[in-house]
Amino acid sequence: MAGVQTAVALREQGFTGPVTLIGAEPHQPYDRPPLSKAVLLGKAEDSAFDIDFEALDITLRLGLDVTALRAADHELDTPDGPVPYEVLVIATGAEPLTLAGSEGVPGVHLLRTLDDAARLRPVLERQHDVVVVGAGWIGAEFATAARAAGCAVTVVEAADRPLAGALPAEVAAPMAGWYAQSGAALLTGARVARIEPGRVVLADGRTLPAGAVVVGIGARPATGWLAGSGIELGPDGSVTADASLRTSLPDVFAVGDCASFPSARYGERLLVHHWDNALQGPRTVAAAVAAPLAGPEGGGPAPVYDPVPYFWSEQFGRFVQYAGHHTGADALVWRGDPAEPAWTVCWLRDGALVAVLAVGRPRDLAQGRKLVETGVELAPEQVADPSVPLKSATL
């Protein structure tokens, strides 16, 4: 997503030089969200972008691994030989974490790529007993698809609740009930000791039958190939880009899941592993590349990337949306009853909305996202009233 959108944005912003898009996968560039939904359930064969790369004069080099960056030579190393560049945009995304000891065990799957979805589709068609390791966003979405396909599903989560790494306990707690309502079993505080053919053995000795195991325990920036390149990486492995998404090398940019950026809005560096970030960031990169005079040595202002992060998830018959970043909030306000099908949580800091989570309330999300952007102060008692539009809760 990030690489494709950068290439397209360069053309949209008037860049006329050669543009080459390199991808390790052999497939036409595709969108990822359908992989856990329509593609996985056989309702679509693929999710290729509807983009005429030839008409845009964008050269595709697919099925090509990039193994190293040699900045002094302005070259990338590949099995097909070096590829020179004048300006480089790193959009290598993230790679899923694997479960220690599960490598090579038959029936263990990840869900990140089109090939992953293709391997999992027959698992669902045969209605295997499925064990999902990890109750994060991808685990919930896969469990939803597996239940829709008629599979028996058990989700194993090491933490005491789903989405433990993403949401506070009081917000994530109501979501635990969604699993049982869908017919899936959720085991929290449960660690996997080992995976054997046909079963998962937990640390407490319990065994779970498993015709297939899907591991969804997170992802890390795909930046290992940058070792020795001179590009600065953060402790989380992300490329530490500046406010224009430029790396520590002035002619190299980074965008999407592989890059963190400084947010003036939130006063900290953010690493955002979501689709909208891969859609929005490329516009900033393209602006910086297409108008080099706006760079650090140029006369014009450099473009600044400081979005309100946004993502959505479809799980267990619910549409969950989130905008903002709640870490620095000093107040949490509920709108509606979490036992009901639709409810919202708002996070405030000094009276201003900094993040909103909406379950089945898309209007709250749309209005809340704009309020986060403007930073206006809100009246908490009106925020708490689900009958009052969020946009009307300003002081």
Short mmCIF file of C-alpha atoms in Angstrom, two decimals:
data_model
loop_
_atom_site.label_atom_id
_atom_site.label_comp_id
_atom_site.label_asym_id
_atom_site.label_seq_id
_atom_site.Cartn_x
_atom_site.Cartn_y
_atom_site.Cartn_z
CA MET A 1 0.00 0.00 0.00
CA ALA A 2 2.65 2.54 1.03
CA GLY A 3 4.91 1.83 -1.93
CA VAL A 4 2.10 1.90 -4.48
CA GLN A 5 0.60 5.08 -3.09
CA THR A 6 3.99 6.80 -3.07
CA ALA A 7 4.55 5.96 -6.74
CA VAL A 8 1.06 7.18 -7.70
CA ALA A 9 1.37 10.34 -5.57
CA LEU A 10 4.66 11.22 -7.27
CA ARG A 11 2.89 11.29 -10.62
CA GLU A 12 -0.08 13.17 -9.20
CA GLN A 13 2.27 15.83 -7.83
CA GLY A 14 4.02 16.32 -11.14
CA PHE A 15 7.17 14.25 -10.76
CA THR A 16 8.29 13.33 -14.29
CA GLY A 17 11.44 11.32 -13.60
CA PRO A 18 11.61 7.52 -13.74
CA VAL A 19 9.78 5.68 -10.95
CA THR A 20 10.52 2.03 -10.17
CA LEU A 21 8.49 0.01 -7.68
CA ILE A 22 10.28 -3.09 -6.35
CA GLY A 23 8.37 -5.80 -4.48
CA ALA A 24 9.49 -9.14 -3.09
CA GLU A 25 6.15 -10.80 -3.86
CA PRO A 26 5.45 -11.96 -7.43
CA HIS A 27 1.83 -10.77 -7.42
CA GLN A 28 0.49 -7.54 -8.80
CA PRO A 29 0.46 -5.00 -5.95
CA TYR A 30 -2.57 -5.62 -3.75
CA ASP A 31 -4.50 -4.31 -0.78
CA ARG A 32 -4.21 -6.23 2.51
CA PRO A 33 -7.50 -5.68 4.43
CA PRO A 34 -9.52 -8.05 2.18
CA LEU A 35 -7.08 -10.88 2.99
CA SER A 36 -8.74 -11.48 6.36
CA LYS A 37 -12.23 -11.11 4.90
CA ALA A 38 -13.34 -11.60 1.27
CA VAL A 39 -10.16 -13.28 -0.03
CA LEU A 40 -9.91 -15.63 2.96
CA LEU A 41 -13.54 -16.70 2.62
CA GLY A 42 -13.29 -17.27 -1.14
CA LYS A 43 -15.51 -14.32 -2.04
CA ALA A 44 -12.66 -12.73 -4.02
CA GLU A 45 -9.61 -14.25 -5.72
CA ASP A 46 -7.30 -11.35 -4.97
CA SER A 47 -7.33 -7.68 -4.01
CA ALA A 48 -5.07 -6.16 -6.67
CA PHE A 49 -5.08 -2.37 -6.90
CA ASP A 50 -7.01 -1.00 -9.86
CA ILE A 51 -4.07 1.07 -11.08
CA ASP A 52 -2.67 1.28 -14.61
CA PHE A 53 1.03 1.35 -13.78
CA GLU A 54 1.98 1.39 -17.46
CA ALA A 55 -0.12 4.48 -18.12
CA LEU A 56 1.53 6.19 -15.15
CA ASP A 57 4.97 5.17 -16.47
CA ILE A 58 5.75 3.29 -13.25
CA THR A 59 8.11 0.34 -13.71
CA LEU A 60 7.22 -2.72 -11.65
CA ARG A 61 9.94 -5.16 -10.60
CA LEU A 62 8.05 -7.92 -8.84
CA GLY A 63 9.37 -11.04 -7.15
CA LEU A 64 12.64 -9.25 -6.44
CA ASP A 65 14.22 -9.26 -2.98
CA VAL A 66 16.28 -6.29 -1.87
CA THR A 67 18.99 -7.57 0.44
CA ALA A 68 21.04 -4.48 1.30
CA LEU A 69 21.38 -0.73 0.82
CA ARG A 70 24.77 0.71 -0.08
CA ALA A 71 24.25 4.42 0.46
CA ALA A 72 27.72 5.53 -0.65
CA ASP A 73 27.12 3.99 -4.07
CA HIS A 74 23.41 4.90 -4.23
CA GLU A 75 22.63 1.26 -4.96
CA LEU A 76 20.40 -1.53 -3.71
CA ASP A 77 21.66 -5.11 -3.72
CA THR A 78 19.35 -7.71 -5.26
CA PRO A 79 19.78 -11.27 -6.57
CA ASP A 80 19.49 -9.77 -10.07
CA GLY A 81 22.34 -7.36 -9.44
CA PRO A 82 22.59 -3.81 -8.13
CA VAL A 83 19.77 -1.32 -8.68
CA PRO A 84 20.84 2.35 -8.69
CA TYR A 85 18.72 5.14 -7.27
CA GLU A 86 18.76 8.92 -6.96
CA VAL A 87 16.05 9.06 -4.33
CA LEU A 88 14.94 5.98 -2.40
CA VAL A 89 11.64 5.43 -0.58
CA ILE A 90 11.65 2.53 1.88
CA ALA A 91 8.16 1.02 2.15
CA THR A 92 8.97 -2.51 3.26
CA GLY A 93 6.15 -2.67 5.81
CA ALA A 94 6.17 -5.10 8.70
CA GLU A 95 6.72 -8.82 9.06
CA PRO A 96 4.66 -10.99 11.41
CA LEU A 97 6.22 -12.36 14.57
CA THR A 98 6.51 -16.13 14.62
CA LEU A 99 5.87 -18.33 17.64
CA ALA A 100 9.09 -19.81 18.95
CA GLY A 101 9.32 -23.50 18.16
CA SER A 102 6.53 -23.46 15.60
CA GLU A 103 8.72 -23.12 12.53
CA GLY A 104 8.33 -26.10 10.23
CA VAL A 105 5.44 -27.66 12.15
CA PRO A 106 2.73 -28.74 9.69
CA GLY A 107 -0.50 -26.77 9.86
CA VAL A 108 0.93 -23.59 11.40
CA HIS A 109 -0.01 -20.43 9.50
CA LEU A 110 0.50 -16.68 9.49
CA LEU A 111 -1.88 -14.25 7.79
CA ARG A 112 -0.01 -11.37 6.21
CA THR A 113 0.26 -12.00 2.47
CA LEU A 114 -1.92 -13.11 -0.42
CA ASP A 115 -0.14 -16.47 -0.39
CA ASP A 116 -0.91 -16.84 3.33
CA ALA A 117 -4.61 -16.26 2.62
CA ALA A 118 -4.51 -18.75 -0.26
CA ARG A 119 -3.04 -21.42 2.03
CA LEU A 120 -5.65 -20.75 4.71
CA ARG A 121 -8.68 -20.75 2.43
CA PRO A 122 -8.88 -24.58 2.11
CA VAL A 123 -8.43 -24.86 5.89
CA LEU A 124 -11.66 -22.95 6.33
CA GLU A 125 -13.41 -24.80 3.52
CA ARG A 126 -12.68 -28.12 5.24
CA GLN A 127 -13.96 -26.73 8.55
CA HIS A 128 -10.94 -27.80 10.57
CA ASP A 129 -10.70 -27.24 14.30
CA VAL A 130 -8.68 -24.02 14.41
CA VAL A 131 -6.55 -22.59 17.21
CA VAL A 132 -5.67 -18.91 16.95
CA VAL A 133 -2.71 -17.73 19.00
CA GLY A 134 -3.17 -14.07 19.89
CA ALA A 135 -6.37 -12.09 20.55
CA GLY A 136 -5.26 -8.92 18.82
CA TRP A 137 -6.85 -7.28 15.79
CA ILE A 138 -5.75 -9.92 13.27
CA GLY A 139 -6.60 -12.79 15.63
CA ALA A 140 -10.13 -11.45 16.11
CA GLU A 141 -10.63 -10.91 12.37
CA PHE A 142 -9.41 -14.39 11.50
CA ALA A 143 -11.54 -15.96 14.25
CA THR A 144 -14.53 -14.09 12.79
CA ALA A 145 -13.86 -15.51 9.31
CA ALA A 146 -13.25 -19.02 10.64
CA ARG A 147 -16.54 -19.00 12.55
CA ALA A 148 -18.34 -17.73 9.45
CA ALA A 149 -16.88 -20.71 7.59
CA GLY A 150 -18.21 -23.13 10.22
CA CYS A 151 -14.93 -23.95 11.97
CA ALA A 152 -14.62 -24.66 15.68
CA VAL A 153 -12.35 -21.87 16.94
CA THR A 154 -10.29 -21.51 20.11
CA VAL A 155 -8.32 -18.32 20.65
CA VAL A 156 -5.36 -18.48 23.03
CA GLU A 157 -4.15 -15.21 24.54
CA ALA A 158 -1.22 -14.89 26.96
CA ALA A 159 -2.55 -11.66 28.48
CA ASP A 160 -5.62 -11.45 30.69
CA ARG A 161 -7.79 -9.89 27.97
CA PRO A 162 -8.01 -9.38 24.23
CA LEU A 163 -6.22 -6.41 22.66
CA ALA A 164 -4.06 -6.04 25.76
CA GLY A 165 -1.34 -4.24 23.84
CA ALA A 166 -3.73 -1.81 22.18
CA LEU A 167 -6.42 -0.79 24.65
CA PRO A 168 -6.80 -0.23 28.42
CA ALA A 169 -8.29 -3.09 30.42
CA GLU A 170 -11.66 -1.44 31.02
CA VAL A 171 -12.14 -0.79 27.30
CA ALA A 172 -10.98 -4.21 26.11
CA ALA A 173 -12.93 -6.14 28.77
CA PRO A 174 -16.35 -5.91 27.05
CA MET A 175 -14.82 -7.24 23.85
CA ALA A 176 -13.98 -10.57 25.50
CA GLY A 177 -17.67 -11.45 25.43
CA TRP A 178 -17.82 -11.07 21.66
CA TYR A 179 -15.90 -14.33 21.23
CA ALA A 180 -18.42 -16.46 23.10
CA GLN A 181 -21.33 -14.74 21.37
CA SER A 182 -19.85 -15.81 18.04
CA GLY A 183 -19.30 -19.38 19.23
CA ALA A 184 -15.52 -19.07 19.61
CA ALA A 185 -13.71 -20.04 22.81
CA LEU A 186 -11.34 -17.44 24.28
CA LEU A 187 -8.66 -18.62 26.71
CA THR A 188 -6.89 -15.71 28.40
CA GLY A 189 -3.82 -15.95 30.60
CA ALA A 190 -2.89 -18.99 28.52
CA ARG A 191 0.56 -19.56 27.09
CA VAL A 192 1.51 -22.02 24.36
CA ALA A 193 4.17 -24.49 25.45
CA ARG A 194 4.52 -26.13 22.04
CA ILE A 195 2.67 -26.96 18.86
CA GLU A 196 2.57 -30.54 17.67
CA PRO A 197 0.94 -31.94 14.53
CA GLY A 198 -2.80 -31.82 15.21
CA ARG A 199 -2.70 -30.19 18.62
CA VAL A 200 -1.55 -27.25 20.72
CA VAL A 201 -0.10 -27.89 24.17
CA LEU A 202 -0.49 -25.11 26.71
CA ALA A 203 1.93 -24.30 29.50
CA ASP A 204 -0.54 -25.59 32.12
CA GLY A 205 -0.72 -28.98 30.38
CA ARG A 206 -4.03 -28.54 28.59
CA THR A 207 -4.13 -29.74 25.01
CA LEU A 208 -6.29 -28.29 22.23
CA PRO A 209 -7.13 -30.18 19.03
CA ALA A 210 -5.92 -28.18 16.06
CA GLY A 211 -6.33 -29.06 12.41
CA ALA A 212 -4.68 -25.69 11.85
CA VAL A 213 -2.97 -23.06 14.00
CA VAL A 214 -2.95 -19.39 13.03
CA VAL A 215 -0.39 -17.21 14.80
CA GLY A 216 -1.26 -13.55 15.22
CA ILE A 217 1.02 -12.21 17.93
CA GLY A 218 2.10 -8.96 16.32
CA ALA A 219 4.52 -7.67 13.73
CA ARG A 220 7.81 -5.82 13.58
CA PRO A 221 9.14 -3.38 10.98
CA ALA A 222 10.78 -5.21 8.07
CA THR A 223 14.07 -3.39 8.36
CA GLY A 224 16.65 -6.11 9.04
CA TRP A 225 18.01 -5.68 5.52
CA LEU A 226 19.13 -2.13 6.43
CA ALA A 227 21.87 -3.34 8.81
CA GLY A 228 25.08 -1.45 8.08
CA SER A 229 23.36 1.00 5.72
CA GLY A 230 23.79 4.04 7.92
CA ILE A 231 20.03 4.48 8.28
CA GLU A 232 19.07 5.12 11.88
CA LEU A 233 16.66 2.63 13.43
CA GLY A 234 14.76 2.93 16.70
CA PRO A 235 14.66 0.36 19.52
CA ASP A 236 11.50 -1.09 17.93
CA GLY A 237 13.33 -1.64 14.65
CA SER A 238 11.53 1.15 12.84
CA VAL A 239 13.27 3.63 10.59
CA THR A 240 13.38 6.88 12.58
CA ALA A 241 12.06 9.29 9.97
CA ASP A 242 11.74 13.03 10.53
CA ALA A 243 8.58 15.12 10.23
CA SER A 244 8.82 14.93 6.42
CA LEU A 245 9.43 11.15 6.56
CA ARG A 246 13.06 11.65 5.56
CA THR A 247 15.53 9.19 7.11
CA SER A 248 18.96 9.92 8.56
CA LEU A 249 20.18 9.87 4.94
CA PRO A 250 18.86 12.97 3.12
CA ASP A 251 18.04 11.20 -0.15
CA VAL A 252 16.20 8.28 1.51
CA PHE A 253 12.62 8.41 2.83
CA ALA A 254 10.58 5.82 4.73
CA VAL A 255 6.83 5.41 4.90
CA GLY A 256 4.19 3.04 6.25
CA ASP A 257 4.60 0.23 8.78
CA CYS A 258 8.40 0.32 8.67
CA ALA A 259 8.78 3.96 9.74
CA SER A 260 8.17 5.95 12.92
CA PHE A 261 7.68 9.71 12.83
CA PRO A 262 7.66 12.54 15.40
CA SER A 263 4.16 13.76 16.20
CA ALA A 264 3.93 17.35 17.40
CA ARG A 265 0.23 16.72 18.05
CA TYR A 266 1.00 13.99 20.61
CA GLY A 267 4.50 15.00 21.67
CA GLU A 268 6.06 11.62 20.97
CA ARG A 269 7.32 9.43 18.16
CA LEU A 270 4.63 7.20 16.68
CA LEU A 271 4.88 3.84 14.90
CA VAL A 272 1.52 3.19 13.26
CA HIS A 273 0.86 -0.27 11.78
CA HIS A 274 -2.37 0.54 10.01
CA TRP A 275 -3.75 0.94 6.49
CA ASP A 276 -4.56 4.64 6.72
CA ASN A 277 -0.96 5.48 7.61
CA ALA A 278 0.18 3.70 4.43
CA LEU A 279 -2.37 5.76 2.48
CA GLN A 280 -1.63 9.21 3.96
CA GLY A 281 2.15 9.14 4.45
CA PRO A 282 3.00 8.73 0.75
CA ARG A 283 1.52 12.15 -0.03
CA THR A 284 4.05 13.77 2.29
CA VAL A 285 6.92 11.76 0.81
CA ALA A 286 5.85 12.57 -2.75
CA ALA A 287 5.62 16.27 -1.92
CA ALA A 288 9.15 16.23 -0.52
CA VAL A 289 10.54 14.31 -3.51
CA ALA A 290 8.64 16.21 -6.21
CA ALA A 291 9.63 19.58 -4.76
CA PRO A 292 13.24 19.09 -3.64
CA LEU A 293 13.68 22.82 -3.01
CA ALA A 294 11.43 22.32 -0.01
CA GLY A 295 14.05 20.05 1.54
CA PRO A 296 16.35 20.82 4.45
CA GLU A 297 18.75 22.88 2.30
CA GLY A 298 16.05 24.45 0.14
CA GLY A 299 14.16 27.69 0.48
CA GLY A 300 10.61 26.43 0.94
CA PRO A 301 9.03 24.77 3.97
CA ALA A 302 9.34 21.01 4.12
CA PRO A 303 6.03 19.12 4.16
CA VAL A 304 5.08 17.89 7.62
CA TYR A 305 3.42 14.56 8.41
CA ASP A 306 1.42 14.64 11.63
CA PRO A 307 -1.86 12.76 11.05
CA VAL A 308 -4.56 11.69 13.45
CA PRO A 309 -3.94 7.90 13.30
CA TYR A 310 -6.96 5.93 12.18
CA PHE A 311 -7.88 2.28 11.73
CA TRP A 312 -10.87 0.01 11.61
CA SER A 313 -11.59 -3.65 12.25
CA GLU A 314 -14.54 -5.85 11.32
CA GLN A 315 -14.97 -8.57 13.93
CA PHE A 316 -17.80 -10.69 15.31
CA GLY A 317 -20.46 -8.72 13.43
CA ARG A 318 -19.19 -5.37 14.69
CA PHE A 319 -17.50 -2.45 12.94
CA VAL A 320 -14.80 -1.11 15.27
CA GLN A 321 -13.08 2.19 14.45
CA TYR A 322 -10.37 4.12 16.27
CA ALA A 323 -8.87 7.55 15.66
CA GLY A 324 -6.13 9.30 17.58
CA HIS A 325 -3.63 8.19 20.21
CA HIS A 326 -4.80 7.76 23.80
CA THR A 327 -1.55 7.20 25.71
CA GLY A 328 -1.30 10.73 27.11
CA ALA A 329 -4.99 11.12 27.99
CA ASP A 330 -6.03 12.17 31.48
CA ALA A 331 -9.74 11.27 31.25
CA LEU A 332 -11.78 8.44 29.73
CA VAL A 333 -15.46 9.02 28.95
CA TRP A 334 -17.97 6.34 27.91
CA ARG A 335 -20.78 7.07 25.46
CA GLY A 336 -23.34 4.30 25.77
CA ASP A 337 -23.38 0.91 27.44
CA PRO A 338 -20.65 -1.54 26.36
CA ALA A 339 -23.13 -4.37 26.84
CA GLU A 340 -25.12 -2.95 23.93
CA PRO A 341 -24.26 -3.47 20.25
CA ALA A 342 -23.07 0.13 19.77
CA TRP A 343 -20.97 2.31 22.09
CA THR A 344 -18.07 4.74 22.06
CA VAL A 345 -15.12 5.60 24.28
CA CYS A 346 -13.53 9.06 24.24
CA TRP A 347 -10.14 9.98 25.67
CA LEU A 348 -9.54 13.59 26.72
CA ARG A 349 -6.42 15.52 27.67
CA ASP A 350 -6.89 18.93 29.27
CA GLY A 351 -10.47 18.81 28.05
CA ALA A 352 -9.62 18.20 24.40
CA LEU A 353 -10.35 14.95 22.60
CA VAL A 354 -7.18 13.01 21.76
CA ALA A 355 -8.66 9.64 20.75
CA VAL A 356 -12.00 7.97 20.10
CA LEU A 357 -12.99 4.30 19.79
CA ALA A 358 -16.38 3.72 18.17
CA VAL A 359 -18.16 0.36 18.05
CA GLY A 360 -21.04 0.52 15.57
CA ARG A 361 -21.17 4.31 15.82
CA PRO A 362 -19.45 5.60 12.66
CA ARG A 363 -20.85 9.10 13.13
CA ASP A 364 -19.06 9.37 16.49
CA LEU A 365 -15.86 8.34 14.78
CA ALA A 366 -16.18 10.81 11.91
CA GLN A 367 -17.03 13.72 14.19
CA GLY A 368 -14.50 12.67 16.81
CA ARG A 369 -11.69 12.49 14.28
CA LYS A 370 -12.33 16.09 13.27
CA LEU A 371 -12.44 17.17 16.91
CA VAL A 372 -9.07 15.53 17.53
CA GLU A 373 -7.68 17.47 14.57
CA THR A 374 -8.97 20.81 15.81
CA GLY A 375 -8.10 20.25 19.48
CA VAL A 376 -11.11 22.20 20.79
CA GLU A 377 -12.14 21.80 24.43
CA LEU A 378 -15.22 19.67 25.11
CA ALA A 379 -17.80 19.43 27.86
CA PRO A 380 -17.35 15.95 29.41
CA GLU A 381 -20.99 15.66 30.48
CA GLN A 382 -22.13 16.22 26.89
CA VAL A 383 -19.47 13.84 25.56
CA ALA A 384 -20.92 11.19 27.88
CA ASP A 385 -24.44 11.62 26.47
CA PRO A 386 -24.75 9.38 23.38
CA SER A 387 -27.81 11.33 22.26
CA VAL A 388 -25.71 14.50 21.87
CA PRO A 389 -23.68 14.59 18.63
CA LEU A 390 -20.00 14.76 19.49
CA LYS A 391 -19.60 17.84 17.30
CA SER A 392 -22.11 19.59 19.59
CA ALA A 393 -20.19 18.78 22.78
CA THR A 394 -17.82 21.74 22.46
CA LEU A 395 -17.65 24.37 25.18
#
